[in-house]
Amino acid sequence: MSVELFISVLTPTLALILAGTFAMLWWFRRSNRHIAMLAICYACVAAGFALQATSLGLDSTLVRFCSNLMLLVAVFLLCTALLTRAGMPVPRGLLLACAVVAMLVLGWFMWAQPSFVARVVAVTWGIGAMLAIAAIRLSQSPQRSRIDVLMLVVLGMGVAYFLARPFIVVFFEAGGLATPDITSSYWLLTNLATIAYSLLVALTLLTAVALDVIEELQAESQTDPLSRLLNRRGFDLRGARLLSECAAQKRPVVLVLADLDHFKRVNDRYGHEAGDQVIVSFARRLQSMAPAEALVGRLGGEEFAVLLPLTNLQAGMLYAEAVRSAGPADWAARFKVTASFGVVERQPGEGLEQMVGRADAALYQAKRDGRDRVRSGGEIRTRLRRFAG
């Protein structure tokens, strides 16, 4: 097998393998539409290079036109997938305009006024413009991870390569009017460069998708499926991290424990579906009334916890009282469920487990005092001192 034929087969084969890889990843996480776009993107790359390698008995000019169309579609899908993954708005009109202009210019210099250099300029600068648009939009993302920064670098490399490619034509192909054949130096160089860049993009994308999937799985493992709050594991992990950050910055933190009163009666009388709706209703109330930086979790059953950074005991008591006095959690207007609260402020050197223990004691005191009320760790200490006196 000649080197030319090997390269002709290698590019579409690798692209097809990558398309299958992204398709399998999408099948595993079908909620991520951008992964499906990447699968179709590499399928288009495979089809485009396969058309270049074999004309299938069709007119060679038409085949080249269709091949470049497939590559432009692939770049459009790539840019759309990257921006969708980043949660950024996709300028589809602008991207499509770049692709349409490139194809119109390509068609003109194919049939009306044949010029190989002009065709290369039309396609490669069209691709470079689309990649530049995607890179500019990605650079405006408010939150960028290291893999996002790497993707920006890779996109920048692509912009530079595709904008410089016409000058490579002029260097290798004197005159630049006729299409170089498969054995030309230009064809070998550009195909090898395209293979290398496609693999670089694919590896970066695969790394990004894999990290996304891992992050999503971790989030799911730390989320209560009913209330959509943090579960006990997630609350403990993130709570310990938050306490460490606040301790390093010497900032106050308050823990609020909440427990629904007589919740078992709801399940016994109205069924578990009614109980689930009460849980969801109360969880939404805790979340909506807490500040954005707070951690809200369901520790299990009808017990909830809220960790409030930058908050002292008095402010924590006000938050708990606001939740309590907002009114009972209703379901179908057939019953009302109240809640009891225990509130503590972090003491020097205290960990989350110790805070939970003190807040639980305050919550227990609220239950003993008649439920539907807020008690703090400070109140318990005051009572103990009076009792000891």
PDB file of C-alpha atoms in Angstrom, residues 196-360:
ATOM      1  CA  ALA A 196      -2.794  15.815  13.668  1.00  0.00           C
ATOM      2  CA  TYR A 197      -5.140  18.725  14.385  1.00  0.00           C
ATOM      3  CA  SER A 198      -8.258  16.521  14.271  1.00  0.00           C
ATOM      4  CA  LEU A 199      -6.687  14.147  16.791  1.00  0.00           C
ATOM      5  CA  LEU A 200      -5.655  17.061  19.030  1.00  0.00           C
ATOM      6  CA  VAL A 201      -9.197  18.435  18.991  1.00  0.00           C
ATOM      7  CA  ALA A 202     -10.676  14.975  19.570  1.00  0.00           C
ATOM      8  CA  LEU A 203      -8.404  14.192  22.521  1.00  0.00           C
ATOM      9  CA  THR A 204      -9.187  17.550  24.119  1.00  0.00           C
ATOM     10  CA  LEU A 205     -12.917  17.009  23.569  1.00  0.00           C
ATOM     11  CA  LEU A 206     -12.795  13.457  24.919  1.00  0.00           C
ATOM     12  CA  THR A 207     -10.995  14.705  28.026  1.00  0.00           C
ATOM     13  CA  ALA A 208     -13.571  17.468  28.482  1.00  0.00           C
ATOM     14  CA  VAL A 209     -16.512  15.091  28.008  1.00  0.00           C
ATOM     15  CA  ALA A 210     -15.004  12.530  30.386  1.00  0.00           C
ATOM     16  CA  LEU A 211     -14.453  15.187  33.063  1.00  0.00           C
ATOM     17  CA  ASP A 212     -18.012  16.443  32.550  1.00  0.00           C
ATOM     18  CA  VAL A 213     -19.430  12.940  32.981  1.00  0.00           C
ATOM     19  CA  ILE A 214     -17.350  12.354  36.127  1.00  0.00           C
ATOM     20  CA  GLU A 215     -18.527  15.679  37.556  1.00  0.00           C
ATOM     21  CA  GLU A 216     -22.164  14.858  36.755  1.00  0.00           C
ATOM     22  CA  LEU A 217     -21.878  11.422  38.365  1.00  0.00           C
ATOM     23  CA  GLN A 218     -20.305  12.954  41.469  1.00  0.00           C
ATOM     24  CA  ALA A 219     -23.092  15.518  41.649  1.00  0.00           C
ATOM     25  CA  GLU A 220     -25.721  12.787  41.324  1.00  0.00           C
ATOM     26  CA  SER A 221     -24.079  10.733  44.063  1.00  0.00           C
ATOM     27  CA  GLN A 222     -24.275  13.765  46.371  1.00  0.00           C
ATOM     28  CA  THR A 223     -27.855  14.792  45.537  1.00  0.00           C
ATOM     29  CA  ASP A 224     -31.085  13.623  47.135  1.00  0.00           C
ATOM     30  CA  PRO A 225     -33.301  12.483  44.225  1.00  0.00           C
ATOM     31  CA  LEU A 226     -36.567  13.622  45.838  1.00  0.00           C
ATOM     32  CA  SER A 227     -35.786  17.085  47.188  1.00  0.00           C
ATOM     33  CA  ARG A 228     -32.901  17.815  44.760  1.00  0.00           C
ATOM     34  CA  LEU A 229     -30.935  19.088  47.746  1.00  0.00           C
ATOM     35  CA  LEU A 230     -27.569  17.730  48.839  1.00  0.00           C
ATOM     36  CA  ASN A 231     -27.842  14.327  50.492  1.00  0.00           C
ATOM     37  CA  ARG A 232     -26.041  13.476  53.724  1.00  0.00           C
ATOM     38  CA  ARG A 233     -22.820  12.537  51.928  1.00  0.00           C
ATOM     39  CA  GLY A 234     -22.830  15.638  49.755  1.00  0.00           C
ATOM     40  CA  PHE A 235     -23.637  17.920  52.681  1.00  0.00           C
ATOM     41  CA  ASP A 236     -20.855  16.437  54.814  1.00  0.00           C
ATOM     42  CA  LEU A 237     -18.253  16.726  52.023  1.00  0.00           C
ATOM     43  CA  ARG A 238     -19.109  20.247  50.930  1.00  0.00           C
ATOM     44  CA  GLY A 239     -19.851  21.388  54.456  1.00  0.00           C
ATOM     45  CA  ALA A 240     -16.424  20.335  55.703  1.00  0.00           C
ATOM     46  CA  ARG A 241     -14.826  22.203  52.786  1.00  0.00           C
ATOM     47  CA  LEU A 242     -16.890  25.320  53.491  1.00  0.00           C
ATOM     48  CA  LEU A 243     -15.999  25.257  57.189  1.00  0.00           C
ATOM     49  CA  SER A 244     -12.300  25.023  56.340  1.00  0.00           C
ATOM     50  CA  GLU A 245     -12.543  28.014  54.004  1.00  0.00           C
ATOM     51  CA  CYS A 246     -14.399  30.093  56.587  1.00  0.00           C
ATOM     52  CA  ALA A 247     -11.977  29.075  59.344  1.00  0.00           C
ATOM     53  CA  ALA A 248      -8.995  30.137  57.200  1.00  0.00           C
ATOM     54  CA  GLN A 249     -10.648  33.510  56.558  1.00  0.00           C
ATOM     55  CA  LYS A 250     -11.887  33.802  60.168  1.00  0.00           C
ATOM     56  CA  ARG A 251     -15.488  34.235  59.047  1.00  0.00           C
ATOM     57  CA  PRO A 252     -18.550  33.109  61.025  1.00  0.00           C
ATOM     58  CA  VAL A 253     -20.694  30.132  59.993  1.00  0.00           C
ATOM     59  CA  VAL A 254     -24.097  29.071  61.277  1.00  0.00           C
ATOM     60  CA  LEU A 255     -25.727  25.655  61.036  1.00  0.00           C
ATOM     61  CA  VAL A 256     -29.519  25.333  61.040  1.00  0.00           C
ATOM     62  CA  LEU A 257     -31.127  21.932  61.553  1.00  0.00           C
ATOM     63  CA  ALA A 258     -34.831  21.597  60.726  1.00  0.00           C
ATOM     64  CA  ASP A 259     -37.177  18.700  61.361  1.00  0.00           C
ATOM     65  CA  LEU A 260     -40.808  18.430  60.224  1.00  0.00           C
ATOM     66  CA  ASP A 261     -43.187  17.964  63.134  1.00  0.00           C
ATOM     67  CA  HIS A 262     -45.307  14.790  63.345  1.00  0.00           C
ATOM     68  CA  PHE A 263     -44.326  13.863  59.798  1.00  0.00           C
ATOM     69  CA  LYS A 264     -45.094  10.178  60.326  1.00  0.00           C
ATOM     70  CA  ARG A 265     -48.768  11.081  60.752  1.00  0.00           C
ATOM     71  CA  VAL A 266     -48.798  12.517  57.229  1.00  0.00           C
ATOM     72  CA  ASN A 267     -47.506   9.293  55.708  1.00  0.00           C
ATOM     73  CA  ASP A 268     -49.814   7.154  57.830  1.00  0.00           C
ATOM     74  CA  ARG A 269     -52.940   9.172  57.099  1.00  0.00           C
ATOM     75  CA  TYR A 270     -52.441  10.439  53.552  1.00  0.00           C
ATOM     76  CA  GLY A 271     -49.843   8.092  52.092  1.00  0.00           C
ATOM     77  CA  HIS A 272     -46.226   8.407  51.063  1.00  0.00           C
ATOM     78  CA  GLU A 273     -47.038  10.412  47.946  1.00  0.00           C
ATOM     79  CA  ALA A 274     -48.440  13.179  50.137  1.00  0.00           C
ATOM     80  CA  GLY A 275     -45.383  12.947  52.382  1.00  0.00           C
ATOM     81  CA  ASP A 276     -43.086  13.265  49.367  1.00  0.00           C
ATOM     82  CA  GLN A 277     -44.866  16.426  48.253  1.00  0.00           C
ATOM     83  CA  VAL A 278     -44.449  17.928  51.737  1.00  0.00           C
ATOM     84  CA  ILE A 279     -40.720  17.109  51.610  1.00  0.00           C
ATOM     85  CA  VAL A 280     -40.365  18.783  48.199  1.00  0.00           C
ATOM     86  CA  SER A 281     -42.357  21.830  49.316  1.00  0.00           C
ATOM     87  CA  PHE A 282     -40.290  22.340  52.454  1.00  0.00           C
ATOM     88  CA  ALA A 283     -37.015  21.781  50.575  1.00  0.00           C
ATOM     89  CA  ARG A 284     -37.940  24.500  48.078  1.00  0.00           C
ATOM     90  CA  ARG A 285     -38.729  26.886  50.917  1.00  0.00           C
ATOM     91  CA  LEU A 286     -35.381  26.298  52.619  1.00  0.00           C
ATOM     92  CA  GLN A 287     -33.536  26.744  49.310  1.00  0.00           C
ATOM     93  CA  SER A 288     -35.420  29.833  48.157  1.00  0.00           C
ATOM     94  CA  MET A 289     -35.009  31.684  51.458  1.00  0.00           C
ATOM     95  CA  ALA A 290     -31.306  30.858  51.879  1.00  0.00           C
ATOM     96  CA  PRO A 291     -28.549  33.060  50.410  1.00  0.00           C
ATOM     97  CA  ALA A 292     -26.819  31.887  47.226  1.00  0.00           C
ATOM     98  CA  GLU A 293     -23.642  30.794  49.051  1.00  0.00           C
ATOM     99  CA  ALA A 294     -25.513  28.599  51.580  1.00  0.00           C
ATOM    100  CA  LEU A 295     -25.446  24.801  51.544  1.00  0.00           C
ATOM    101  CA  VAL A 296     -28.858  23.174  51.896  1.00  0.00           C
ATOM    102  CA  GLY A 297     -29.208  19.433  52.403  1.00  0.00           C
ATOM    103  CA  ARG A 298     -31.633  16.712  53.334  1.00  0.00           C
ATOM    104  CA  LEU A 299     -29.897  14.581  55.925  1.00  0.00           C
ATOM    105  CA  GLY A 300     -32.536  11.870  55.782  1.00  0.00           C
ATOM    106  CA  GLY A 301     -36.246  11.376  56.271  1.00  0.00           C
ATOM    107  CA  GLU A 302     -37.785  14.665  57.383  1.00  0.00           C
ATOM    108  CA  GLU A 303     -34.529  16.201  58.680  1.00  0.00           C
ATOM    109  CA  PHE A 304     -32.824  19.067  56.824  1.00  0.00           C
ATOM    110  CA  ALA A 305     -29.690  21.139  57.333  1.00  0.00           C
ATOM    111  CA  VAL A 306     -28.610  24.579  56.142  1.00  0.00           C
ATOM    112  CA  LEU A 307     -25.054  25.848  56.468  1.00  0.00           C
ATOM    113  CA  LEU A 308     -24.899  29.655  56.327  1.00  0.00           C
ATOM    114  CA  PRO A 309     -21.462  31.209  55.789  1.00  0.00           C
ATOM    115  CA  LEU A 310     -20.786  34.851  56.708  1.00  0.00           C
ATOM    116  CA  THR A 311     -23.649  34.588  59.196  1.00  0.00           C
ATOM    117  CA  ASN A 312     -23.685  34.991  62.979  1.00  0.00           C
ATOM    118  CA  LEU A 313     -26.044  33.304  65.436  1.00  0.00           C
ATOM    119  CA  GLN A 314     -28.553  36.143  65.473  1.00  0.00           C
ATOM    120  CA  ALA A 315     -28.828  36.197  61.662  1.00  0.00           C
ATOM    121  CA  GLY A 316     -29.148  32.410  61.630  1.00  0.00           C
ATOM    122  CA  MET A 317     -32.004  32.600  64.119  1.00  0.00           C
ATOM    123  CA  LEU A 318     -33.730  35.183  61.922  1.00  0.00           C
ATOM    124  CA  TYR A 319     -33.408  32.918  58.885  1.00  0.00           C
ATOM    125  CA  ALA A 320     -34.865  29.922  60.757  1.00  0.00           C
ATOM    126  CA  GLU A 321     -37.687  32.049  62.167  1.00  0.00           C
ATOM    127  CA  ALA A 322     -38.460  33.399  58.690  1.00  0.00           C
ATOM    128  CA  VAL A 323     -38.759  29.869  57.315  1.00  0.00           C
ATOM    129  CA  ARG A 324     -40.899  28.762  60.254  1.00  0.00           C
ATOM    130  CA  SER A 325     -43.209  31.764  60.218  1.00  0.00           C
ATOM    131  CA  ALA A 326     -43.679  31.642  56.439  1.00  0.00           C
ATOM    132  CA  GLY A 327     -46.520  29.248  57.157  1.00  0.00           C
ATOM    133  CA  PRO A 328     -46.919  25.492  57.300  1.00  0.00           C
ATOM    134  CA  ALA A 329     -46.166  23.300  54.306  1.00  0.00           C
ATOM    135  CA  ASP A 330     -49.516  22.503  52.718  1.00  0.00           C
ATOM    136  CA  TRP A 331     -50.650  19.720  50.429  1.00  0.00           C
ATOM    137  CA  ALA A 332     -54.077  19.858  48.786  1.00  0.00           C
ATOM    138  CA  ALA A 333     -55.236  22.046  51.721  1.00  0.00           C
ATOM    139  CA  ARG A 334     -56.002  18.888  53.699  1.00  0.00           C
ATOM    140  CA  PHE A 335     -53.329  19.130  56.354  1.00  0.00           C
ATOM    141  CA  LYS A 336     -50.636  21.414  57.678  1.00  0.00           C
ATOM    142  CA  VAL A 337     -47.121  20.457  58.727  1.00  0.00           C
ATOM    143  CA  THR A 338     -44.950  22.655  60.920  1.00  0.00           C
ATOM    144  CA  ALA A 339     -41.218  22.390  61.610  1.00  0.00           C
ATOM    145  CA  SER A 340     -38.827  22.774  64.530  1.00  0.00           C
ATOM    146  CA  PHE A 341     -35.340  24.317  64.248  1.00  0.00           C
ATOM    147  CA  GLY A 342     -32.018  24.150  66.055  1.00  0.00           C
ATOM    148  CA  VAL A 343     -29.415  26.840  65.334  1.00  0.00           C
ATOM    149  CA  VAL A 344     -25.730  27.018  66.328  1.00  0.00           C
ATOM    150  CA  GLU A 345     -22.774  29.193  65.384  1.00  0.00           C
ATOM    151  CA  ARG A 346     -19.406  27.567  64.775  1.00  0.00           C
ATOM    152  CA  GLN A 347     -16.996  27.765  67.719  1.00  0.00           C
ATOM    153  CA  PRO A 348     -13.185  27.992  67.235  1.00  0.00           C
ATOM    154  CA  GLY A 349     -11.722  24.631  66.232  1.00  0.00           C
ATOM    155  CA  GLU A 350     -15.160  23.048  65.825  1.00  0.00           C
ATOM    156  CA  GLY A 351     -15.861  20.660  62.930  1.00  0.00           C
ATOM    157  CA  LEU A 352     -19.109  19.889  61.166  1.00  0.00           C
ATOM    158  CA  GLU A 353     -19.813  16.820  63.286  1.00  0.00           C
ATOM    159  CA  GLN A 354     -19.573  18.823  66.507  1.00  0.00           C
ATOM    160  CA  MET A 355     -21.820  21.542  65.075  1.00  0.00           C
ATOM    161  CA  VAL A 356     -24.418  18.967  64.053  1.00  0.00           C
ATOM    162  CA  GLY A 357     -24.340  17.523  67.574  1.00  0.00           C
ATOM    163  CA  ARG A 358     -24.994  20.897  69.192  1.00  0.00           C
ATOM    164  CA  ALA A 359     -27.643  21.859  66.639  1.00  0.00           C
ATOM    165  CA  ASP A 360     -29.355  18.528  67.171  1.00  0.00           C
TER     166      ASP A 360
END
